[in-house]
Amino acid sequence: MNFDKKSGLGNVLEGLFKPYLERVPDVSKITAAMVSNGLITSQEDIVNDHIAFRTLGVPNLGVNSFEKIFLHYGYTKEDYFFFEEKKLDAYWYAPPSPEYPRIFISELRVKDLSKNVQGVILKYTKNITIDPVDKLDLNIAEEVGDFFYKSLWQLPSLEDYKTLLAESEYASWVIYNRYYLNHYTISVHELPEAYNTVAKFNDFIESIGVRLNTAGGKIKTSADGLLKQSSTVAKMIDAEFSNHKKAKISGSYVEFAERLPLPEFASIDPSKLTREQRREGFESANADKIFESTFSTQTQKE
């Protein structure tokens, strides 16, 4: 990878993060608390484990389109995941070098939904007859950054949003938010010892008044016990639909990940462990419950 692409990737990620930071108040709240408690000195000290995006599985959109951006910047496509109940496919992508986050891209299996809901989705996406990523100059970081927040289809009506919400909360989230950053992830194992596990960090998060996703338990643990994850519950945000109708909808959230050392490296001092010596990849059972950070079963809990 040449220097220009590497520099460009940094600019793309920065362009992604700024609007997310402004729209997800828990990000600043958590960072400020981490600074005031001496965990970090600034946002830049946080190691971002991964970022995640949601897409629609229709012609010219979905994973096959969206991944082109990150493959261009040197990411490599890794494992496939299937979420039967939520009707999703997903892949994760390894970064070109360790200072960049992993990427997790999911796609709604639109053809698995009811004809009525398929009709609503296609009403908004049918006019996309060319892959919009193919129109981008992927070497221009600003152009790529703007694309994540671009309106690829018309603003949905509140009625159509509610139709999708009733069958697939994932579908309703994407039809309104499009490619907006779904979440970023704090690597808690990189923090000082008093906070360097998901269990300890969860206590810290709750102590500052931030609510955790309880789907599958507050801590989601992989079958091998080496990947532990938790997440905040997405805040409800004010959204304007077509015809100037307004409603509160689910926004984005923050995730926390703890990657434990692989068995052969378990005896190494944690402060000396490299990224390669820790558990890599993702776990479908964990991710399945993390998705629910934007679902009404979590957002509407008292």
Tab-separated table of N, CA, C and O in Angstrom, residues 53-57 63 83 86-90 104-110 113 121 161 164-165 167-178 182 291 294-295:
chain	number	residue	atom	x	y	z
A	53	PHE	N	-21.165	-1.201	9.620
A	53	PHE	CA	-22.114	-0.580	8.702
A	53	PHE	C	-23.233	-1.567	8.379
A	53	PHE	O	-23.028	-2.777	8.383
A	54	ARG	N	-24.407	-1.013	8.074
A	54	ARG	CA	-25.553	-1.818	7.667
A	54	ARG	C	-25.936	-1.458	6.233
A	54	ARG	O	-25.908	-0.283	5.856
A	55	THR	N	-26.319	-2.459	5.438
A	55	THR	CA	-26.680	-2.222	4.035
A	55	THR	C	-27.916	-3.035	3.653
A	55	THR	O	-28.342	-3.935	4.381
A	56	LEU	N	-28.461	-2.726	2.485
A	56	LEU	CA	-29.633	-3.428	1.949
A	56	LEU	C	-29.215	-4.331	0.793
A	56	LEU	O	-28.519	-3.889	-0.121
A	57	GLY	N	-29.682	-5.571	0.827
A	57	GLY	CA	-29.350	-6.527	-0.232
A	57	GLY	C	-30.273	-6.396	-1.429
A	57	GLY	O	-31.180	-7.205	-1.650
A	63	VAL	N	-23.404	-5.401	0.318
A	63	VAL	CA	-21.989	-5.653	0.604
A	63	VAL	C	-21.126	-5.541	-0.646
A	63	VAL	O	-20.060	-4.930	-0.622
A	83	PHE	N	-27.099	-14.579	9.848
A	83	PHE	CA	-27.994	-14.373	10.989
A	83	PHE	C	-29.408	-14.723	10.537
A	83	PHE	O	-30.092	-13.896	9.926
A	86	LYS	N	-32.597	-12.677	11.994
A	86	LYS	CA	-32.629	-11.276	11.559
A	86	LYS	C	-32.534	-11.136	10.041
A	86	LYS	O	-32.596	-10.035	9.512
A	87	LYS	N	-32.337	-12.257	9.358
A	87	LYS	CA	-32.270	-12.283	7.884
A	87	LYS	C	-31.127	-11.396	7.360
A	87	LYS	O	-31.321	-10.507	6.529
A	88	LEU	N	-29.934	-11.683	7.875
A	88	LEU	CA	-28.758	-10.891	7.513
A	88	LEU	C	-27.605	-11.774	7.071
A	88	LEU	O	-27.418	-12.888	7.577
A	89	ASP	N	-26.805	-11.255	6.146
A	89	ASP	CA	-25.486	-11.795	5.818
A	89	ASP	C	-24.470	-10.756	6.274
A	89	ASP	O	-24.787	-9.563	6.335
A	90	ALA	N	-23.256	-11.197	6.577
A	90	ALA	CA	-22.229	-10.225	6.989
A	90	ALA	C	-20.839	-10.781	6.725
A	90	ALA	O	-20.641	-11.999	6.630
A	104	PHE	N	-16.851	-4.314	9.892
A	104	PHE	CA	-17.904	-5.330	9.869
A	104	PHE	C	-19.046	-4.762	9.030
A	104	PHE	O	-19.593	-3.714	9.348
A	105	ILE	N	-19.358	-5.426	7.923
A	105	ILE	CA	-20.434	-4.959	7.040
A	105	ILE	C	-21.519	-6.037	6.963
A	105	ILE	O	-21.239	-7.187	6.608
A	106	SER	N	-22.738	-5.642	7.298
A	106	SER	CA	-23.866	-6.578	7.212
A	106	SER	C	-24.817	-6.135	6.099
A	106	SER	O	-24.808	-4.982	5.667
A	107	GLU	N	-25.643	-7.081	5.667
A	107	GLU	CA	-26.565	-6.832	4.546
A	107	GLU	C	-27.890	-7.528	4.824
A	107	GLU	O	-27.917	-8.713	5.188
A	108	LEU	N	-28.978	-6.809	4.653
A	108	LEU	CA	-30.307	-7.383	4.833
A	108	LEU	C	-30.663	-8.261	3.635
A	108	LEU	O	-30.549	-7.821	2.483
A	109	ARG	N	-31.102	-9.492	3.909
A	109	ARG	CA	-31.533	-10.415	2.856
A	109	ARG	C	-32.969	-10.038	2.463
A	109	ARG	O	-33.937	-10.664	2.913
A	110	VAL	N	-33.081	-9.007	1.648
A	110	VAL	CA	-34.386	-8.420	1.329
A	110	VAL	C	-35.358	-9.460	0.766
A	110	VAL	O	-36.548	-9.462	1.093
A	113	LEU	N	-37.757	-11.328	3.115
A	113	LEU	CA	-38.804	-10.599	3.824
A	113	LEU	C	-40.146	-10.769	3.115
A	113	LEU	O	-40.221	-11.289	2.000
A	121	ILE	N	-39.177	-1.408	0.387
A	121	ILE	CA	-37.739	-1.184	0.188
A	121	ILE	C	-37.429	-0.869	-1.279
A	121	ILE	O	-36.689	0.070	-1.592
A	161	TYR	N	-41.706	3.827	7.024
A	161	TYR	CA	-40.750	3.508	8.090
A	161	TYR	C	-41.389	2.560	9.103
A	161	TYR	O	-40.786	1.551	9.504
A	164	LEU	N	-41.743	-1.037	7.820
A	164	LEU	CA	-40.486	-1.785	7.924
A	164	LEU	C	-40.185	-2.134	9.385
A	164	LEU	O	-39.773	-3.247	9.691
A	165	LEU	N	-40.390	-1.177	10.259
A	165	LEU	CA	-40.100	-1.368	11.681
A	165	LEU	C	-40.838	-2.577	12.248
A	165	LEU	O	-40.296	-3.324	13.063
A	167	GLU	N	-41.622	-5.341	10.850
A	167	GLU	CA	-41.098	-6.647	10.425
A	167	GLU	C	-39.590	-6.781	10.598
A	167	GLU	O	-39.089	-7.850	10.944
A	168	SER	N	-38.855	-5.706	10.344
A	168	SER	CA	-37.394	-5.746	10.446
A	168	SER	C	-36.879	-4.403	10.943
A	168	SER	O	-36.859	-3.432	10.192
A	169	GLU	N	-36.479	-4.363	12.206
A	169	GLU	CA	-35.949	-3.110	12.757
A	169	GLU	C	-34.636	-2.732	12.081
A	169	GLU	O	-34.271	-1.559	12.022
A	170	TYR	N	-33.941	-3.717	11.580
A	170	TYR	CA	-32.719	-3.460	10.798
A	170	TYR	C	-33.099	-2.689	9.527
A	170	TYR	O	-32.465	-1.691	9.179
A	171	ALA	N	-34.152	-3.148	8.827
A	171	ALA	CA	-34.582	-2.503	7.580
A	171	ALA	C	-34.975	-1.052	7.822
A	171	ALA	O	-34.600	-0.154	7.059
A	172	SER	N	-35.721	-0.802	8.884
A	172	SER	CA	-36.168	0.564	9.167
A	172	SER	C	-34.982	1.462	9.510
A	172	SER	O	-34.943	2.629	9.122
A	173	TRP	N	-33.988	0.897	10.216
A	173	TRP	CA	-32.801	1.686	10.566
A	173	TRP	C	-32.066	2.121	9.293
A	173	TRP	O	-31.699	3.276	9.139
A	174	VAL	N	-31.894	1.186	8.360
A	174	VAL	CA	-31.127	1.498	7.144
A	174	VAL	C	-31.900	2.429	6.212
A	174	VAL	O	-31.310	3.322	5.602
A	175	ILE	N	-33.209	2.244	6.106
A	175	ILE	CA	-33.964	3.075	5.152
A	175	ILE	C	-33.890	4.544	5.547
A	175	ILE	O	-33.928	5.427	4.683
A	176	TYR	N	-33.730	4.806	6.849
A	176	TYR	CA	-33.605	6.209	7.272
A	176	TYR	C	-32.141	6.641	7.366
A	176	TYR	O	-31.763	7.703	6.879
A	177	ASN	N	-31.299	5.837	8.009
A	177	ASN	CA	-29.910	6.238	8.285
A	177	ASN	C	-28.934	5.971	7.153
A	177	ASN	O	-27.819	6.492	7.167
A	178	ARG	N	-29.317	5.120	6.202
A	178	ARG	CA	-28.462	4.760	5.064
A	178	ARG	C	-27.114	4.208	5.550
A	178	ARG	O	-27.080	3.338	6.398
A	182	ASN	N	-22.754	2.868	12.063
A	182	ASN	CA	-23.632	2.228	13.047
A	182	ASN	C	-23.018	2.214	14.448
A	182	ASN	O	-23.688	2.467	15.430
A	291	PHE	N	-26.454	-6.348	17.549
A	291	PHE	CA	-27.366	-5.699	16.604
A	291	PHE	C	-28.554	-5.060	17.328
A	291	PHE	O	-29.086	-4.041	16.908
A	294	THR	N	-29.984	-1.214	18.704
A	294	THR	CA	-30.882	-0.222	18.078
A	294	THR	C	-32.328	-0.685	18.069
A	294	THR	O	-33.192	0.016	17.539
A	295	PHE	N	-32.617	-1.855	18.636
A	295	PHE	CA	-33.971	-2.416	18.561
A	295	PHE	C	-34.837	-1.898	19.716
A	295	PHE	O	-34.348	-1.619	20.806
